[in-house]
mmCIF file of C-alpha atoms and ligand atoms in Angstrom:
data_model
loop_
_atom_site.group_PDB
_atom_site.id
_atom_site.type_symbol
_atom_site.label_atom_id
_atom_site.label_comp_id
_atom_site.label_asym_id
_atom_site.label_seq_id
_atom_site.Cartn_x
_atom_site.Cartn_y
_atom_site.Cartn_z
ATOM 1 C CA MET A 1427 -24.351 21.405 20.613
ATOM 2 C CA ASN A 1428 -22.788 18.058 19.594
ATOM 3 C CA VAL A 1429 -25.768 17.263 17.481
ATOM 4 C CA GLU A 1430 -25.627 20.627 15.756
ATOM 5 C CA LYS A 1431 -21.906 20.155 15.108
ATOM 6 C CA GLY A 1432 -22.539 16.655 13.788
ATOM 7 C CA CYS A 1433 -25.271 17.900 11.413
ATOM 8 C CA CYS A 1434 -23.023 20.704 10.070
ATOM 9 C CA GLN A 1435 -20.212 18.282 9.509
ATOM 10 C CA THR A 1436 -22.487 15.852 7.634
ATOM 11 C CA ALA A 1437 -23.821 18.652 5.447
ATOM 12 C CA ALA A 1438 -20.285 19.929 4.775
ATOM 13 C CA ASN A 1439 -19.197 16.441 3.876
ATOM 14 C CA GLU A 1440 -22.205 15.993 1.546
ATOM 15 C CA ASN A 1441 -21.227 19.207 -0.212
ATOM 16 C CA LEU A 1442 -17.673 18.014 -0.594
ATOM 17 C CA VAL A 1443 -18.822 14.700 -1.962
ATOM 18 C CA GLU A 1444 -21.048 16.499 -4.512
ATOM 19 C CA GLU A 1445 -18.216 18.821 -5.507
ATOM 20 C CA ILE A 1446 -15.770 15.966 -5.960
ATOM 21 C CA ASN A 1447 -18.259 14.011 -8.021
ATOM 22 C CA ARG A 1448 -19.037 17.048 -10.185
ATOM 23 C CA LEU A 1449 -15.353 17.776 -10.724
ATOM 24 C CA LYS A 1450 -14.647 14.130 -11.631
ATOM 25 C CA LYS A 1451 -17.194 14.324 -14.422
ATOM 26 C CA GLU A 1452 -16.224 17.786 -15.647
ATOM 27 C CA LYS A 1453 -12.512 16.953 -15.782
ATOM 28 C CA ASN A 1454 -12.869 13.343 -16.949
ATOM 29 C CA ALA A 1455 -10.965 12.248 -13.897
ATOM 30 C CA VAL A 1456 -10.758 8.939 -12.092
ATOM 31 C CA VAL A 1457 -10.103 8.829 -8.350
ATOM 32 C CA MET A 1458 -8.156 5.831 -6.992
ATOM 33 C CA ALA A 1459 -7.665 5.208 -3.250
ATOM 34 C CA HIS A 1460 -5.490 2.884 -1.245
ATOM 35 C CA TYR A 1461 -7.057 0.964 1.631
ATOM 36 C CA TYR A 1462 -5.129 3.121 4.114
ATOM 37 C CA GLN A 1463 -6.925 6.305 3.161
ATOM 38 C CA GLN A 1464 -9.587 7.858 5.367
ATOM 39 C CA GLY A 1465 -12.970 6.088 4.998
ATOM 40 C CA GLU A 1466 -14.662 9.059 3.325
ATOM 41 C CA ILE A 1467 -11.947 9.194 0.648
ATOM 42 C CA GLN A 1468 -12.391 5.421 -0.013
ATOM 43 C CA ASP A 1469 -16.110 6.001 -0.324
ATOM 44 C CA VAL A 1470 -15.845 8.718 -2.939
ATOM 45 C CA ALA A 1471 -13.189 6.937 -4.991
ATOM 46 C CA ASP A 1472 -13.948 5.120 -8.233
ATOM 47 C CA TYR A 1473 -11.475 2.361 -7.387
ATOM 48 C CA VAL A 1474 -10.186 1.232 -3.931
ATOM 49 C CA GLY A 1475 -7.487 -1.378 -3.589
ATOM 50 C CA ASP A 1476 -4.071 -2.538 -2.464
ATOM 51 C CA SER A 1477 -0.897 -1.498 -4.237
ATOM 52 C CA LEU A 1478 -1.176 -4.354 -6.710
ATOM 53 C CA ALA A 1479 -4.759 -3.630 -7.610
ATOM 54 C CA LEU A 1480 -4.073 0.082 -8.012
ATOM 55 C CA ALA A 1481 -1.071 -0.642 -10.354
ATOM 56 C CA ARG A 1482 -3.214 -3.126 -12.348
ATOM 57 C CA ILE A 1483 -6.105 -0.708 -12.711
ATOM 58 C CA ALA A 1484 -3.762 2.166 -13.755
ATOM 59 C CA SER A 1485 -2.198 -0.092 -16.429
ATOM 60 C CA ARG A 1486 -5.653 -0.614 -17.963
ATOM 61 C CA LEU A 1487 -7.213 2.824 -17.745
ATOM 62 C CA ASP A 1488 -7.939 4.045 -21.276
ATOM 63 C CA ASP A 1489 -10.461 6.875 -21.262
ATOM 64 C CA ALA A 1490 -9.650 9.157 -18.297
ATOM 65 C CA ARG A 1491 -7.660 12.340 -18.807
ATOM 66 C CA ILE A 1492 -6.699 12.653 -15.104
ATOM 67 C CA ILE A 1493 -5.943 10.126 -12.389
ATOM 68 C CA VAL A 1494 -6.041 11.286 -8.791
ATOM 69 C CA LEU A 1495 -4.103 8.818 -6.712
ATOM 70 C CA CYS A 1496 -5.173 9.066 -3.048
ATOM 71 C CA GLY A 1497 -2.287 7.293 -1.392
ATOM 72 C CA VAL A 1498 1.386 8.126 -0.999
ATOM 73 C CA HIS A 1499 3.923 9.534 -3.493
ATOM 74 C CA PHE A 1500 5.326 6.208 -4.804
ATOM 75 C CA MET A 1501 1.766 5.094 -5.641
ATOM 76 C CA GLY A 1502 1.156 8.201 -7.705
ATOM 77 C CA GLU A 1503 4.524 7.784 -9.364
ATOM 78 C CA THR A 1504 3.792 4.165 -10.255
ATOM 79 C CA ALA A 1505 0.468 5.252 -11.791
ATOM 80 C CA LYS A 1506 2.254 8.002 -13.763
ATOM 81 C CA ILE A 1507 4.914 5.539 -15.046
ATOM 82 C CA LEU A 1508 2.062 3.314 -16.238
ATOM 83 C CA CYS A 1509 0.111 6.204 -17.791
ATOM 84 C CA MET A 1510 2.554 8.799 -19.106
ATOM 85 C CA ASP A 1511 -0.136 10.223 -21.412
ATOM 86 C CA LYS A 1512 -2.344 11.181 -18.410
ATOM 87 C CA LYS A 1513 -2.161 13.853 -15.804
ATOM 88 C CA VAL A 1514 -1.515 12.112 -12.406
ATOM 89 C CA LEU A 1515 -2.394 14.074 -9.306
ATOM 90 C CA VAL A 1516 -1.975 13.424 -5.586
ATOM 91 C CA PRO A 1517 -3.914 15.422 -2.997
ATOM 92 C CA ASP A 1518 -0.783 16.074 -0.905
ATOM 93 C CA LEU A 1519 2.680 15.936 -2.462
ATOM 94 C CA ASN A 1520 4.232 15.552 0.996
ATOM 95 C CA ALA A 1521 2.635 12.117 1.408
ATOM 96 C CA GLY A 1522 5.871 10.168 1.395
ATOM 97 C CA CYS A 1523 6.719 6.698 2.693
ATOM 98 C CA SER A 1524 9.332 5.864 5.392
ATOM 99 C CA LEU A 1525 10.046 2.533 3.625
ATOM 100 C CA ALA A 1526 10.725 4.210 0.251
ATOM 101 C CA ASP A 1527 12.877 6.792 2.083
ATOM 102 C CA SER A 1528 14.935 4.023 3.665
ATOM 103 C CA CYS A 1529 16.331 3.109 0.221
ATOM 104 C CA PRO A 1530 18.138 6.016 -1.521
ATOM 105 C CA ALA A 1531 18.871 5.091 -5.184
ATOM 106 C CA ASP A 1532 22.619 5.885 -5.014
ATOM 107 C CA ASP A 1533 23.138 3.609 -1.999
ATOM 108 C CA PHE A 1534 21.002 0.850 -3.565
ATOM 109 C CA LYS A 1535 22.976 1.060 -6.825
ATOM 110 C CA ARG A 1536 26.213 0.646 -4.860
ATOM 111 C CA PHE A 1537 24.778 -2.379 -3.009
ATOM 112 C CA ILE A 1538 23.828 -3.950 -6.392
ATOM 113 C CA GLU A 1539 27.274 -3.293 -7.816
ATOM 114 C CA GLU A 1540 28.923 -4.856 -4.742
ATOM 115 C CA HIS A 1541 26.865 -8.026 -5.395
ATOM 116 C CA SER A 1542 26.969 -8.545 -9.125
ATOM 117 C CA GLY A 1543 25.254 -11.546 -10.645
ATOM 118 C CA HIS A 1544 22.091 -11.043 -8.580
ATOM 119 C CA THR A 1545 18.552 -10.571 -9.856
ATOM 120 C CA VAL A 1546 17.238 -7.353 -8.241
ATOM 121 C CA ILE A 1547 13.714 -7.526 -6.846
ATOM 122 C CA SER A 1548 12.199 -4.424 -5.377
ATOM 123 C CA TYR A 1549 8.989 -3.849 -3.448
ATOM 124 C CA VAL A 1550 6.727 -1.333 -5.142
ATOM 125 C CA ASN A 1551 7.282 1.004 -2.111
ATOM 126 C CA THR A 1552 10.300 2.614 -3.813
ATOM 127 C CA THR A 1553 11.103 5.664 -5.898
ATOM 128 C CA ALA A 1554 11.159 5.569 -9.730
ATOM 129 C CA GLU A 1555 14.963 5.752 -9.541
ATOM 130 C CA VAL A 1556 15.131 2.563 -7.498
ATOM 131 C CA LYS A 1557 12.638 0.847 -9.833
ATOM 132 C CA ALA A 1558 14.923 1.823 -12.734
ATOM 133 C CA LEU A 1559 17.718 -0.231 -11.082
ATOM 134 C CA THR A 1560 15.408 -3.213 -10.620
ATOM 135 C CA ASP A 1561 14.674 -6.384 -12.622
ATOM 136 C CA ILE A 1562 11.256 -7.229 -11.133
ATOM 137 C CA VAL A 1563 8.985 -5.080 -9.004
ATOM 138 C CA VAL A 1564 6.720 -6.851 -6.506
ATOM 139 C CA THR A 1565 3.960 -5.869 -4.090
ATOM 140 C CA SER A 1566 3.070 -7.559 -0.840
ATOM 141 C CA GLY A 1567 0.251 -9.262 -2.837
ATOM 142 C CA ASN A 1568 2.535 -11.208 -5.138
ATOM 143 C CA ALA A 1569 6.095 -11.055 -3.792
ATOM 144 C CA ARG A 1570 6.235 -14.529 -2.314
ATOM 145 C CA GLN A 1571 4.767 -16.223 -5.451
ATOM 146 C CA ILE A 1572 7.039 -14.299 -7.838
ATOM 147 C CA VAL A 1573 10.181 -15.132 -5.873
ATOM 148 C CA ASP A 1574 9.063 -18.733 -5.668
ATOM 149 C CA SER A 1575 8.600 -18.971 -9.423
ATOM 150 C CA LEU A 1576 12.308 -18.149 -10.104
ATOM 151 C CA PRO A 1577 14.911 -20.934 -10.458
ATOM 152 C CA ARG A 1578 16.118 -22.282 -7.084
ATOM 153 C CA ASP A 1579 19.762 -21.290 -7.843
ATOM 154 C CA GLU A 1580 19.007 -17.713 -8.963
ATOM 155 C CA LYS A 1581 20.783 -15.277 -6.659
ATOM 156 C CA ILE A 1582 18.492 -12.464 -5.554
ATOM 157 C CA ILE A 1583 18.787 -9.080 -3.992
ATOM 158 C CA PHE A 1584 15.588 -7.949 -2.331
ATOM 159 C CA GLY A 1585 14.847 -4.389 -1.215
ATOM 160 C CA PRO A 1586 13.926 -2.373 0.603
ATOM 161 C CA ASP A 1587 11.806 -4.074 3.250
ATOM 162 C CA ARG A 1588 13.798 -6.363 5.530
ATOM 163 C CA ASN A 1589 10.616 -7.691 7.123
ATOM 164 C CA LEU A 1590 8.879 -8.638 3.854
ATOM 165 C CA GLY A 1591 12.221 -10.028 2.602
ATOM 166 C CA ASN A 1592 12.715 -12.067 5.713
ATOM 167 C CA TYR A 1593 9.151 -13.364 5.486
ATOM 168 C CA ILE A 1594 9.732 -14.512 1.886
ATOM 169 C CA ASN A 1595 13.035 -16.137 2.818
ATOM 170 C CA SER A 1596 11.394 -18.123 5.589
ATOM 171 C CA GLU A 1597 8.459 -19.157 3.413
ATOM 172 C CA THR A 1598 10.444 -20.116 0.329
ATOM 173 C CA GLY A 1599 13.664 -21.385 1.902
ATOM 174 C CA ARG A 1600 15.694 -18.784 -0.108
ATOM 175 C CA GLU A 1601 18.580 -16.779 1.087
ATOM 176 C CA MET A 1602 17.908 -13.536 -0.681
ATOM 177 C CA LEU A 1603 20.246 -10.699 0.181
ATOM 178 C CA LEU A 1604 18.157 -8.138 2.011
ATOM 179 C CA TRP A 1605 18.351 -4.356 2.041
ATOM 180 C CA ASN A 1606 17.959 -3.068 5.529
ATOM 181 C CA GLY A 1607 14.850 -0.884 5.253
ATOM 182 C CA ALA A 1608 11.530 -0.892 7.073
ATOM 183 C CA CYS A 1609 8.167 0.832 7.502
ATOM 184 C CA HIS A 1610 7.899 2.819 10.668
ATOM 185 C CA VAL A 1611 4.179 2.047 10.964
ATOM 186 C CA HIS A 1612 4.494 -1.745 10.797
ATOM 187 C CA GLU A 1613 7.539 -1.768 13.039
ATOM 188 C CA GLN A 1614 5.559 0.082 15.668
ATOM 189 C CA PHE A 1615 3.113 -2.651 16.661
ATOM 190 C CA SER A 1616 3.488 -3.797 20.255
ATOM 191 C CA ILE A 1617 3.805 -7.559 20.699
ATOM 192 C CA ASP A 1618 2.912 -7.214 24.381
ATOM 193 C CA LYS A 1619 -0.276 -5.340 23.700
ATOM 194 C CA ILE A 1620 -1.217 -7.832 20.912
ATOM 195 C CA VAL A 1621 -0.686 -10.750 23.286
ATOM 196 C CA GLU A 1622 -2.946 -8.895 25.831
ATOM 197 C CA LEU A 1623 -5.620 -8.475 23.166
ATOM 198 C CA LYS A 1624 -5.384 -12.151 22.268
ATOM 199 C CA LYS A 1625 -6.102 -12.994 25.944
ATOM 200 C CA GLN A 1626 -9.048 -10.558 25.934
ATOM 201 C CA TYR A 1627 -10.419 -12.022 22.613
ATOM 202 C CA PRO A 1628 -9.325 -15.665 22.688
ATOM 203 C CA HIS A 1629 -11.335 -16.552 19.560
ATOM 204 C CA ALA A 1630 -10.017 -13.631 17.448
ATOM 205 C CA LYS A 1631 -7.863 -14.350 14.410
ATOM 206 C CA LEU A 1632 -4.735 -12.234 14.175
ATOM 207 C CA LEU A 1633 -4.292 -10.732 10.676
ATOM 208 C CA VAL A 1634 -0.803 -9.388 9.986
ATOM 209 C CA HIS A 1635 0.736 -7.504 7.049
ATOM 210 C CA PRO A 1636 4.178 -8.980 6.023
ATOM 211 C CA GLU A 1637 5.872 -5.578 6.687
ATOM 212 C CA CYS A 1638 5.554 -6.471 10.395
ATOM 213 C CA PRO A 1639 8.651 -7.854 12.140
ATOM 214 C CA ALA A 1640 9.078 -11.638 12.799
ATOM 215 C CA PRO A 1641 7.869 -11.782 16.456
ATOM 216 C CA ILE A 1642 4.438 -10.548 15.257
ATOM 217 C CA ARG A 1643 4.361 -12.641 12.136
ATOM 218 C CA ILE A 1644 5.117 -15.759 14.182
ATOM 219 C CA ILE A 1645 1.901 -15.417 16.278
ATOM 220 C CA ALA A 1646 -0.255 -14.442 13.201
ATOM 221 C CA ASP A 1647 -3.121 -16.589 11.914
ATOM 222 C CA VAL A 1648 -2.912 -14.968 8.461
ATOM 223 C CA ILE A 1649 -0.135 -13.007 6.800
ATOM 224 C CA GLY A 1650 -0.840 -11.063 3.653
ATOM 225 C CA SER A 1651 -1.312 -7.851 1.753
ATOM 226 C CA THR A 1652 -4.263 -5.608 2.679
ATOM 227 C CA ALA A 1653 -6.352 -7.258 -0.053
ATOM 228 C CA VAL A 1654 -5.499 -10.752 1.193
ATOM 229 C CA LEU A 1655 -6.384 -9.822 4.795
ATOM 230 C CA LEU A 1656 -9.663 -8.253 3.684
ATOM 231 C CA LYS A 1657 -10.648 -11.319 1.619
ATOM 232 C CA TYR A 1658 -9.796 -13.639 4.521
ATOM 233 C CA ALA A 1659 -11.987 -11.528 6.821
ATOM 234 C CA GLU A 1660 -14.859 -11.668 4.344
ATOM 235 C CA GLU A 1661 -14.642 -15.422 3.775
ATOM 236 C CA SER A 1662 -13.886 -16.586 7.302
ATOM 237 C CA ASP A 1663 -16.604 -17.945 9.565
ATOM 238 C CA ASN A 1664 -14.755 -16.333 12.488
ATOM 239 C CA LYS A 1665 -16.453 -13.332 14.088
ATOM 240 C CA GLU A 1666 -13.466 -11.507 15.650
ATOM 241 C CA PHE A 1667 -10.204 -10.250 14.162
ATOM 242 C CA ILE A 1668 -7.207 -8.380 15.541
ATOM 243 C CA VAL A 1669 -5.711 -6.401 12.640
ATOM 244 C CA ALA A 1670 -2.007 -5.606 12.526
ATOM 245 C CA THR A 1671 -1.709 -3.240 9.669
ATOM 246 C CA GLU A 1672 -2.537 0.427 9.050
ATOM 247 C CA SER A 1673 -5.938 1.247 10.490
ATOM 248 C CA GLY A 1674 -7.533 2.540 7.174
ATOM 249 C CA ILE A 1675 -8.211 -1.049 6.185
ATOM 250 C CA LEU A 1676 -10.713 -1.358 9.063
ATOM 251 C CA HIS A 1677 -13.150 0.852 7.111
ATOM 252 C CA GLN A 1678 -13.493 -1.707 4.340
ATOM 253 C CA MET A 1679 -13.475 -4.675 6.768
ATOM 254 C CA ARG A 1680 -16.266 -3.172 8.820
ATOM 255 C CA ASN A 1681 -18.282 -2.232 5.703
ATOM 256 C CA ARG A 1682 -17.971 -5.527 3.984
ATOM 257 C CA CYS A 1683 -18.254 -7.747 7.054
ATOM 258 C CA LYS A 1684 -21.375 -6.658 8.960
ATOM 259 C CA GLY A 1685 -21.732 -8.401 12.338
ATOM 260 C CA LYS A 1686 -17.960 -9.098 12.646
ATOM 261 C CA THR A 1687 -15.685 -7.347 15.083
ATOM 262 C CA PHE A 1688 -12.350 -5.807 14.022
ATOM 263 C CA ILE A 1689 -9.905 -4.773 16.654
ATOM 264 C CA PRO A 1690 -6.888 -2.640 15.611
ATOM 265 C CA ALA A 1691 -3.537 -3.871 16.937
ATOM 266 C CA PRO A 1692 -1.997 -1.102 19.029
ATOM 267 C CA PRO A 1693 1.406 0.529 18.526
ATOM 268 C CA ASN A 1694 4.119 0.676 21.159
ATOM 269 C CA ASP A 1695 4.457 4.304 22.179
ATOM 270 C CA SER A 1696 0.964 5.710 21.974
ATOM 271 C CA THR A 1697 -2.138 6.191 23.961
ATOM 272 C CA CYS A 1698 -4.063 5.646 20.778
ATOM 273 C CA ALA A 1699 -5.486 2.181 20.158
ATOM 274 C CA CYS A 1700 -4.740 2.018 16.476
ATOM 275 C CA ASN A 1701 -1.851 2.584 14.100
ATOM 276 C CA ASP A 1702 -2.065 5.288 11.432
ATOM 277 C CA CYS A 1703 0.364 6.096 8.671
ATOM 278 C CA SER A 1704 0.798 9.829 9.060
ATOM 279 C CA PHE A 1705 1.783 10.123 5.380
ATOM 280 C CA MET A 1706 -1.375 8.389 4.152
ATOM 281 C CA LYS A 1707 -3.519 10.521 6.472
ATOM 282 C CA LEU A 1708 -2.129 13.781 5.007
ATOM 283 C CA ASN A 1709 -4.756 13.389 2.257
ATOM 284 C CA THR A 1710 -8.144 14.881 3.129
ATOM 285 C CA MET A 1711 -11.400 15.357 1.364
ATOM 286 C CA GLU A 1712 -10.717 19.110 1.070
ATOM 287 C CA LYS A 1713 -7.321 18.431 -0.500
ATOM 288 C CA LEU A 1714 -8.906 15.909 -2.896
ATOM 289 C CA ARG A 1715 -11.474 18.498 -4.026
ATOM 290 C CA ASP A 1716 -8.802 21.241 -4.370
ATOM 291 C CA CYS A 1717 -6.460 19.045 -6.442
ATOM 292 C CA LEU A 1718 -9.295 18.093 -8.796
ATOM 293 C CA ARG A 1719 -10.267 21.745 -9.095
ATOM 294 C CA ASP A 1720 -6.706 23.080 -9.601
ATOM 295 C CA GLU A 1721 -5.344 20.042 -11.401
ATOM 296 C CA SER A 1722 -2.380 20.197 -8.993
ATOM 297 C CA PRO A 1723 -0.175 18.972 -7.352
ATOM 298 C CA GLU A 1724 0.900 16.862 -10.272
ATOM 299 C CA ILE A 1725 3.380 13.967 -10.351
ATOM 300 C CA ILE A 1726 6.046 14.556 -12.992
ATOM 301 C CA VAL A 1727 8.403 11.767 -14.094
ATOM 302 C CA ASP A 1728 11.131 12.206 -16.641
ATOM 303 C CA GLU A 1729 10.362 10.195 -19.881
ATOM 304 C CA GLU A 1730 13.709 8.311 -19.920
ATOM 305 C CA LEU A 1731 13.373 7.417 -16.215
ATOM 306 C CA ALA A 1732 9.775 6.297 -16.720
ATOM 307 C CA THR A 1733 10.784 3.974 -19.549
ATOM 308 C CA LYS A 1734 13.487 2.322 -17.353
ATOM 309 C CA ALA A 1735 11.151 2.119 -14.300
ATOM 310 C CA ARG A 1736 8.285 0.670 -16.344
ATOM 311 C CA ARG A 1737 10.092 -2.486 -17.440
ATOM 312 C CA PRO A 1738 10.218 -4.159 -14.010
ATOM 313 C CA ILE A 1739 6.611 -3.090 -13.295
ATOM 314 C CA ASP A 1740 5.417 -4.655 -16.550
ATOM 315 C CA ARG A 1741 7.428 -7.732 -15.730
ATOM 316 C CA MET A 1742 5.621 -7.931 -12.385
ATOM 317 C CA LEU A 1743 2.216 -7.477 -14.000
ATOM 318 C CA GLU A 1744 2.943 -10.249 -16.518
ATOM 319 C CA MET A 1745 4.345 -12.714 -13.971
ATOM 320 C CA SER A 1746 1.559 -11.977 -11.515
ATOM 321 C CA SER A 1747 -1.136 -12.718 -14.184
ATOM 322 C CA LYS A 1748 0.606 -15.926 -15.225
ATOM 323 C CA LEU A 1749 0.850 -17.010 -11.594
ATOM 324 C CA GLY A 1750 -2.764 -16.109 -10.938
ATOM 325 C CA VAL A 1751 -2.022 -13.629 -8.110
HETATM 326 P P1 LIG B 1009 -0.303 -3.278 0.200
HETATM 327 O O1 LIG B 1009 0.603 -3.987 -0.784
HETATM 328 O O2 LIG B 1009 -1.032 -4.229 1.062
HETATM 329 O O3 LIG B 1009 -1.195 -2.341 -0.503
HETATM 330 O O4 LIG B 1009 0.556 -2.417 1.157
HETATM 331 C C1 LIG B 1009 1.138 -1.234 0.790
HETATM 332 C C2 LIG B 1009 1.774 -0.531 1.908
HETATM 333 O O5 LIG B 1009 2.210 0.589 1.799
HETATM 334 C C3 LIG B 1009 1.879 -1.233 3.168
HETATM 335 O O6 LIG B 1009 2.388 -0.412 4.135
HETATM 336 FE FE1 LIG B 1010 4.963 3.566 3.609
HETATM 337 FE FE2 LIG B 1010 4.516 2.281 5.821
HETATM 338 FE FE3 LIG B 1010 2.915 4.294 5.172
HETATM 339 FE FE4 LIG B 1010 2.877 1.940 3.833
HETATM 340 S S1 LIG B 1010 2.291 2.330 5.991
HETATM 341 S S2 LIG B 1010 2.837 3.972 2.952
HETATM 342 S S3 LIG B 1010 5.006 1.387 3.931
HETATM 343 S S4 LIG B 1010 5.156 4.496 5.603
#
């Protein structure tokens, strides 16, 4: 019974992969996927990466007519801002982000007005409206280096992630003013369960995303964006790793690092051993096929807003290239 079910599922998946590949060609579409997507979506994508890589790739895509961004809404919106001449689709328009939601543009604008004379730095996990209020956008892959490259006496507002902001403050010795936002997934990791895992796997390195709160960052062996954690796992001689970020990254880690063991760090209130972003996991292979077929749902950004939101993204891309990150 199980075997039969498994075979049917495999055949169904093969059909879906074929359909998706056929539609990509027919429609001149490129599929981009974030590391937090389901493994099968990552496997069928033309490009897989962290937020920084996806923004970089989108900024350089010339030929494609359609981009399907398998990630959350702000990622599709960033791709659209960088490629206004292309149709940008997301498999599920409800794939939001709790961190982006924690920073409504009107409230952020008031915060900026109350603290005039500050350079405004925003994490890419924000709406286009927030980006339009921003001087420099950053991702977890370049935030520390970009902040560090600014003059020491430059006053900075950093939003919306208080954990990433706090991490940069402690690494650079700055006192950036922080917006009080957070990601519900990265705030969910259980320090007690991680400490238990460290006892069980005493040789394991603990890999931590900077969106995690300080108590988890303090016991980390490595802190970095998904791409940084992946690279570390690939290059390290170590054989075991505890991974404190969304569980989608484990797919690439296991694929690229045969013979190494990756243990997902568990969340607080769950019987499940790993930590999923429910928004990221709204995207499925069926929805990816349907959105290619129907050319919908589409991300629409007003031209004027896109022009304002693009400036700080371009600034990030330029600074990031100069800094080599
Ligand atoms: P990355 O910058 O590592 O891609 O992270 C994006 C994100 O949404 C983390 O929760
Ligand atoms: Fe947003 Fe957190 Fe999901 Fe990343 S993991 S997309 S920050 S809710």
